[in-house]
Tab-separated table of C-alpha atoms in Angstrom:
chain	number	residue	atom	x	y	z
A	1	UNK	CA	11.668	-3.039	30.185
A	2	UNK	CA	13.006	-0.582	32.695
A	3	UNK	CA	13.546	2.514	30.590
A	4	UNK	CA	10.565	4.806	30.149
A	5	UNK	CA	8.924	5.709	26.872
A	6	UNK	CA	8.730	9.179	28.394
A	7	UNK	CA	12.292	9.968	27.282
A	8	UNK	CA	12.171	13.308	25.511
A	9	UNK	CA	14.036	14.283	22.354
A	10	UNK	CA	16.800	16.793	21.928
A	11	UNK	CA	19.102	15.637	24.736
A	12	UNK	CA	22.767	14.923	24.099
A	13	UNK	CA	24.254	11.601	25.126
A	14	UNK	CA	27.807	11.354	26.390
A	15	UNK	CA	27.663	7.633	25.655
A	16	UNK	CA	27.491	8.176	21.902
A	17	UNK	CA	30.403	9.251	19.775
A	18	UNK	CA	30.501	12.770	18.379
A	19	UNK	CA	28.111	14.204	20.973
A	20	UNK	CA	25.153	12.559	19.255
A	21	UNK	CA	21.697	13.887	20.029
A	22	UNK	CA	18.157	12.684	19.698
A	23	UNK	CA	16.137	14.999	17.488
A	24	UNK	CA	12.360	15.401	17.387
A	25	UNK	CA	10.558	13.938	14.401
A	26	UNK	CA	8.268	16.560	12.888
A	27	UNK	CA	6.359	16.965	9.627
A	28	UNK	CA	8.782	19.724	8.678
A	29	UNK	CA	11.759	17.402	9.115
A	30	UNK	CA	10.389	14.633	6.896
A	31	UNK	CA	8.510	16.638	4.241
A	32	UNK	CA	11.572	16.666	1.996
A	33	UNK	CA	11.665	12.852	2.104
A	34	UNK	CA	8.331	12.257	0.359
A	35	UNK	CA	9.113	10.397	-2.901
A	36	UNK	CA	8.514	12.239	-6.155
A	37	UNK	CA	5.772	11.045	-8.525
A	38	UNK	CA	7.012	11.906	-12.037
A	39	UNK	CA	4.162	12.453	-14.484
A	40	UNK	CA	5.608	10.072	-17.091
A	41	UNK	CA	6.480	7.254	-14.684
A	42	UNK	CA	5.188	3.676	-14.971
A	43	UNK	CA	4.371	1.342	-12.082
A	44	UNK	CA	7.808	-0.263	-11.929
A	45	UNK	CA	9.344	3.167	-11.402
A	46	UNK	CA	7.686	3.112	-7.981
A	47	UNK	CA	9.133	-0.223	-6.966
A	48	UNK	CA	8.169	-3.812	-6.268
A	49	UNK	CA	7.371	-4.914	-2.708
A	50	UNK	CA	7.412	-8.596	-1.754
A	51	UNK	CA	5.759	-9.367	1.594
A	52	UNK	CA	6.117	-12.688	3.395
A	53	UNK	CA	3.207	-12.323	5.781
A	54	UNK	CA	0.050	-13.882	7.136
A	55	UNK	CA	-1.011	-17.370	8.193
A	56	UNK	CA	-4.262	-19.224	8.795
A	57	UNK	CA	-4.391	-17.716	12.275
A	58	UNK	CA	-3.468	-14.172	11.194
A	59	UNK	CA	-4.686	-13.409	7.671
A	60	UNK	CA	-5.472	-9.833	8.653
A	61	UNK	CA	-1.838	-9.007	9.357
A	62	UNK	CA	-0.980	-9.734	5.741
A	63	UNK	CA	-3.818	-7.570	4.462
A	64	UNK	CA	-2.890	-4.681	6.750
A	65	UNK	CA	0.745	-4.560	5.672
A	66	UNK	CA	0.361	-5.099	1.931
A	67	UNK	CA	-2.405	-2.566	1.546
A	68	UNK	CA	-0.373	-0.018	3.513
A	69	UNK	CA	2.572	-0.608	1.170
A	70	UNK	CA	0.324	-0.056	-1.830
A	71	UNK	CA	-1.341	3.004	-0.319
A	72	UNK	CA	1.972	4.759	0.227
A	73	UNK	CA	2.793	4.475	-3.460
A	74	UNK	CA	4.611	1.205	-4.205
A	75	UNK	CA	4.060	0.288	-7.845
A	76	UNK	CA	3.538	-3.468	-7.419
A	77	UNK	CA	2.942	-5.356	-4.166
A	78	UNK	CA	3.167	-9.147	-4.036
A	79	UNK	CA	2.148	-11.290	-1.068
A	80	UNK	CA	3.729	-14.692	-0.415
A	81	UNK	CA	1.479	-16.538	2.006
A	82	UNK	CA	-0.771	-19.492	2.771
A	83	UNK	CA	-3.582	-20.095	0.228
A	84	UNK	CA	-6.167	-19.265	2.901
A	85	UNK	CA	-4.607	-15.844	3.337
A	86	UNK	CA	-4.476	-15.365	-0.400
A	87	UNK	CA	-8.239	-15.862	-0.658
A	88	UNK	CA	-8.863	-13.229	2.021
A	89	UNK	CA	-6.500	-10.648	0.579
A	90	UNK	CA	-7.604	-11.182	-3.028
A	91	UNK	CA	-11.127	-10.076	-2.131
A	92	UNK	CA	-10.212	-7.156	0.125
A	93	UNK	CA	-7.284	-5.852	-1.941
A	94	UNK	CA	-7.501	-6.990	-5.582
A	95	UNK	CA	-4.467	-4.869	-6.483
A	96	UNK	CA	-2.145	-7.314	-4.713
A	97	UNK	CA	-0.430	-10.137	-6.634
A	98	UNK	CA	0.336	-13.477	-5.004
A	99	UNK	CA	2.763	-16.341	-4.442
A	100	UNK	CA	1.875	-19.398	-2.361
A	101	UNK	CA	3.515	-20.882	0.715
A	102	UNK	CA	2.526	-24.317	1.983
A	103	UNK	CA	0.460	-24.683	5.205
A	104	UNK	CA	3.643	-24.799	7.296
A	105	UNK	CA	4.996	-21.614	5.737
A	106	UNK	CA	7.559	-23.119	3.356
A	107	UNK	CA	7.851	-21.871	-0.247
A	108	UNK	CA	6.224	-23.848	-3.053
A	109	UNK	CA	8.605	-24.046	-6.008
A	110	UNK	CA	11.416	-21.627	-6.937
A	111	UNK	CA	9.184	-18.645	-7.703
A	112	UNK	CA	9.590	-17.060	-4.279
A	113	UNK	CA	13.349	-16.637	-4.532
A	114	UNK	CA	13.140	-15.374	-8.089
A	115	UNK	CA	10.581	-12.773	-7.015
A	116	UNK	CA	12.637	-11.841	-3.967
A	117	UNK	CA	15.740	-11.252	-6.074
A	118	UNK	CA	13.757	-8.882	-8.286
A	119	UNK	CA	12.116	-6.984	-5.437
A	120	UNK	CA	12.818	-3.344	-4.651
A	121	UNK	CA	11.978	-4.067	-0.998
A	122	UNK	CA	11.041	-7.133	1.036
A	123	UNK	CA	8.869	-7.282	4.159
A	124	UNK	CA	9.106	-10.346	6.384
A	125	UNK	CA	7.059	-11.280	9.400
A	126	UNK	CA	3.594	-9.804	10.024
A	127	UNK	CA	1.309	-12.650	11.088
A	128	UNK	CA	3.592	-15.198	9.434
A	129	UNK	CA	3.513	-17.666	12.316
A	130	UNK	CA	6.227	-19.419	14.274
A	131	UNK	CA	6.411	-22.941	12.869
A	132	UNK	CA	9.905	-24.251	12.299
A	133	UNK	CA	9.586	-24.103	8.492
A	134	UNK	CA	8.428	-20.503	8.815
A	135	UNK	CA	11.365	-19.584	11.028
A	136	UNK	CA	13.722	-21.230	8.566
A	137	UNK	CA	12.076	-19.292	5.739
A	138	UNK	CA	12.501	-15.996	7.586
A	139	UNK	CA	16.188	-16.569	8.194
A	140	UNK	CA	16.765	-17.697	4.603
A	141	UNK	CA	14.996	-14.593	3.293
A	142	UNK	CA	16.964	-12.305	5.607
A	143	UNK	CA	20.273	-13.873	4.553
A	144	UNK	CA	19.383	-13.562	0.887
A	145	UNK	CA	18.310	-9.925	1.216
A	146	UNK	CA	21.302	-8.836	3.263
A	147	UNK	CA	23.687	-10.751	1.021
A	148	UNK	CA	22.312	-9.033	-2.071
A	149	UNK	CA	21.713	-5.613	-0.545
A	150	UNK	CA	17.940	-5.824	-1.049
A	151	UNK	CA	16.097	-3.344	1.212
A	152	UNK	CA	14.349	-5.283	3.954
A	153	UNK	CA	11.832	-4.752	6.771
A	154	UNK	CA	11.622	-7.349	9.544
A	155	UNK	CA	8.597	-7.204	11.843
A	156	UNK	CA	6.565	-9.304	14.270
A	157	UNK	CA	7.121	-13.067	13.810
A	158	UNK	CA	10.121	-12.271	11.642
A	159	UNK	CA	11.751	-10.713	14.688
A	160	UNK	CA	11.123	-13.869	16.715
A	161	UNK	CA	13.028	-15.933	14.156
A	162	UNK	CA	15.761	-13.316	13.936
A	163	UNK	CA	16.235	-13.243	17.715
A	164	UNK	CA	17.109	-16.946	17.608
A	165	UNK	CA	20.126	-16.266	15.379
A	166	UNK	CA	22.224	-13.535	16.969
A	167	UNK	CA	24.954	-13.890	14.353
A	168	UNK	CA	22.436	-13.102	11.627
A	169	UNK	CA	20.945	-10.274	13.685
A	170	UNK	CA	24.335	-8.624	14.031
A	171	UNK	CA	24.986	-8.810	10.284
A	172	UNK	CA	21.817	-7.165	8.982
A	173	UNK	CA	23.370	-4.259	7.138
A	174	UNK	CA	22.345	-0.672	6.364
A	175	UNK	CA	19.433	-1.474	4.027
A	176	UNK	CA	17.434	-3.231	6.770
A	177	UNK	CA	14.766	-1.845	9.120
A	178	UNK	CA	13.659	-3.770	12.217
A	179	UNK	CA	10.428	-2.667	13.887
A	180	UNK	CA	10.096	-4.153	17.397
A	181	UNK	CA	7.668	-3.180	20.109
A	182	UNK	CA	8.981	-3.324	23.678
A	183	UNK	CA	8.687	-7.091	24.180
A	184	UNK	CA	10.159	-7.871	20.758
A	185	UNK	CA	13.018	-5.481	21.391
A	186	UNK	CA	13.862	-7.247	24.636
A	187	UNK	CA	13.793	-10.578	22.798
A	188	UNK	CA	16.217	-9.229	20.185
A	189	UNK	CA	18.476	-8.124	23.038
A	190	UNK	CA	18.715	-11.709	24.234
A	191	UNK	CA	16.178	-11.135	26.997
A	192	UNK	CA	17.995	-8.141	28.464
A	193	UNK	CA	15.721	-5.313	29.552
A	194	UNK	CA	16.559	-1.680	28.976
A	195	UNK	CA	18.646	0.170	31.532
A	196	UNK	CA	16.744	2.611	33.735
A	197	UNK	CA	19.684	5.031	33.892
A	198	UNK	CA	20.184	5.439	30.121
A	199	UNK	CA	17.747	7.180	27.757
A	200	UNK	CA	15.726	4.857	25.576
A	201	UNK	CA	16.917	6.574	22.407
A	202	UNK	CA	20.555	6.133	23.425
A	203	UNK	CA	20.021	2.402	23.883
A	204	UNK	CA	18.248	2.273	20.532
A	205	UNK	CA	21.320	3.868	18.959
A	206	UNK	CA	23.572	1.298	20.623
A	207	UNK	CA	21.499	-1.594	19.279
A	208	UNK	CA	21.238	-0.108	15.795
A	209	UNK	CA	25.021	0.149	15.731
A	210	UNK	CA	25.448	-3.429	16.987
A	211	UNK	CA	23.029	-4.862	14.440
A	212	UNK	CA	24.123	-2.596	11.611
A	213	UNK	CA	20.474	-1.800	10.823
A	214	UNK	CA	17.917	0.944	11.296
A	215	UNK	CA	15.719	0.337	14.335
A	216	UNK	CA	12.216	1.641	14.982
A	217	UNK	CA	11.611	1.191	18.704
A	218	UNK	CA	7.819	1.340	18.698
A	219	UNK	CA	6.028	2.898	21.634
A	220	UNK	CA	4.117	5.961	22.778
A	221	UNK	CA	7.002	8.038	21.439
A	222	UNK	CA	8.490	5.829	18.746
A	223	UNK	CA	12.219	6.284	18.232
A	224	UNK	CA	14.182	5.693	15.035
A	225	UNK	CA	17.901	4.910	15.286
A	226	UNK	CA	20.489	4.153	12.599
A	227	UNK	CA	23.909	2.483	12.778
A	228	UNK	CA	25.810	5.766	12.571
A	229	UNK	CA	24.352	7.006	15.860
A	230	UNK	CA	21.599	9.335	14.649
A	231	UNK	CA	18.256	9.024	16.421
A	232	UNK	CA	14.910	10.780	16.139
A	233	UNK	CA	11.746	10.521	18.231
A	234	UNK	CA	8.099	11.270	17.494
A	235	UNK	CA	7.186	13.446	20.507
A	236	UNK	CA	3.378	13.238	20.489
A	237	UNK	CA	1.846	10.097	22.047
A	238	UNK	CA	-1.483	8.967	20.607
A	239	UNK	CA	-3.158	6.147	22.573
A	240	UNK	CA	-5.492	5.477	19.639
A	241	UNK	CA	-2.546	3.748	17.942
A	242	UNK	CA	-2.301	1.285	20.839
A	243	UNK	CA	-4.410	-1.321	19.059
A	244	UNK	CA	-3.763	-4.524	17.163
A	245	UNK	CA	-2.512	-4.222	13.610
A	246	UNK	CA	-1.000	-0.744	13.656
A	247	UNK	CA	2.470	-2.279	13.668
A	248	UNK	CA	1.594	-4.209	10.508
A	249	UNK	CA	0.525	-0.965	8.853
A	250	UNK	CA	3.767	0.738	9.892
A	251	UNK	CA	5.838	-2.132	8.502
A	252	UNK	CA	3.956	-1.912	5.211
A	253	UNK	CA	4.568	1.824	4.965
A	254	UNK	CA	8.281	1.257	5.578
A	255	UNK	CA	8.436	-1.350	2.811
A	256	UNK	CA	6.525	0.824	0.371
A	257	UNK	CA	8.861	3.753	0.953
A	258	UNK	CA	11.975	1.596	0.670
A	259	UNK	CA	10.672	0.300	-2.661
A	260	UNK	CA	10.488	3.886	-3.921
A	261	UNK	CA	14.173	4.409	-3.269
A	262	UNK	CA	14.380	5.908	0.202
A	263	UNK	CA	17.214	4.857	2.493
A	264	UNK	CA	16.332	2.812	5.565
A	265	UNK	CA	16.872	5.842	7.827
A	266	UNK	CA	14.682	8.101	5.699
A	267	UNK	CA	11.972	5.497	5.120
A	268	UNK	CA	11.733	4.708	8.830
A	269	UNK	CA	11.475	8.357	9.865
A	270	UNK	CA	8.911	9.200	7.214
A	271	UNK	CA	6.869	6.078	8.008
A	272	UNK	CA	6.613	6.929	11.704
A	273	UNK	CA	5.402	10.439	10.936
A	274	UNK	CA	2.990	9.335	8.202
A	275	UNK	CA	1.344	6.795	10.487
A	276	UNK	CA	1.084	9.284	13.351
A	277	UNK	CA	-0.445	11.980	11.150
A	278	UNK	CA	-2.822	9.476	9.542
A	279	UNK	CA	-4.098	8.558	12.998
A	280	UNK	CA	-4.583	12.218	13.877
A	281	UNK	CA	-6.584	12.739	10.678
A	282	UNK	CA	-8.831	9.755	11.391
A	283	UNK	CA	-9.658	10.989	14.883
A	284	UNK	CA	-10.147	14.627	13.880
A	285	UNK	CA	-12.276	14.033	10.793
A	286	UNK	CA	-14.529	11.393	12.302
A	287	UNK	CA	-14.573	12.824	15.819
A	288	UNK	CA	-13.536	9.477	17.167
A	289	UNK	CA	-11.528	8.646	20.251
A	290	UNK	CA	-10.296	5.264	19.023
A	291	UNK	CA	-9.534	3.680	15.662
A	292	UNK	CA	-8.874	0.423	13.865
A	293	UNK	CA	-5.580	-0.203	12.110
A	294	UNK	CA	-7.438	-0.446	8.799
A	295	UNK	CA	-8.772	3.096	9.301
A	296	UNK	CA	-5.246	4.349	8.617
A	297	UNK	CA	-5.069	3.077	5.027
A	298	UNK	CA	-7.078	5.776	3.318
A	299	UNK	CA	-5.327	8.594	5.176
A	300	UNK	CA	-1.828	7.567	4.089
A	301	UNK	CA	-2.044	9.136	0.595
A	302	UNK	CA	-3.613	12.279	2.050
A	303	UNK	CA	-0.784	12.686	4.546
A	304	UNK	CA	1.863	12.166	1.859
A	305	UNK	CA	0.109	14.719	-0.352
A	306	UNK	CA	-0.004	17.220	2.505
A	307	UNK	CA	3.687	16.743	3.285
A	308	UNK	CA	4.653	17.084	-0.376
A	309	UNK	CA	2.568	20.247	-0.680
A	310	UNK	CA	4.234	21.712	2.398
A	311	UNK	CA	7.635	20.957	0.891
A	312	UNK	CA	6.669	22.680	-2.350
A	313	UNK	CA	5.334	25.789	-0.626
A	314	UNK	CA	8.447	26.066	1.526
A	315	UNK	CA	10.838	25.870	-1.447
């Protein structure tokens, strides 16, 4: 992709209507977005996440995303996956509930669609695989979510299936977040690379408008764009996040925040900041230079608490 991830925030773009600008993402900007936790609330008040994730080859992707969704406060998280994945996740994260897909990734019985219809947010894609039944499942789930206005996150293998149906991609709707890294973004663009003479964030805004969805263009300085032209960029690169599985964690955070009632734009912005701050906490507290994606889990609640406290003290 030709455009550089070194594009800096805060620059106006003549190519976007209304003199749109790219704003920096900061803790101060997103602190007000942290969901409330009412003292008398029950688990369903905090939403139901359904994740279609994982396969025999990638059971860890499912674990990474569902535990991230739970850690950021979703009330109930359900994983629909292969039985092999279920056995892995059940041991590592006993809080997660389960539905089964067959070995090729197709649903077993009607329970999946019933659970999807009752979900507060749906996550499709991490480690799901690329068999034809799986791709068909992804597209069916996306159509059902967009048709019913169910908040949706599409990541990883879900993006591969989505890229094969440009009509579906361009009809996603405002309750959807797509989370591509550079190669996945190019695939969604029909193989077209980014233009070297246009800021990355401006091109993200163009694609978000075309697809009708919120886009997180993942990279050293991840950029969030929404269909109305607003964009925001995290300005502090952290190479420790350049490791396998961090995208699965980010997708899980997005789904967990959507389930708690945030809009796609707000959930995406808060998720990017929460993940970045969680990584900073891991490195600072443990005096490490690198991290594993699973190291982020336990820092997610601490970051949300810190942001909520900052909001309270500022008000």
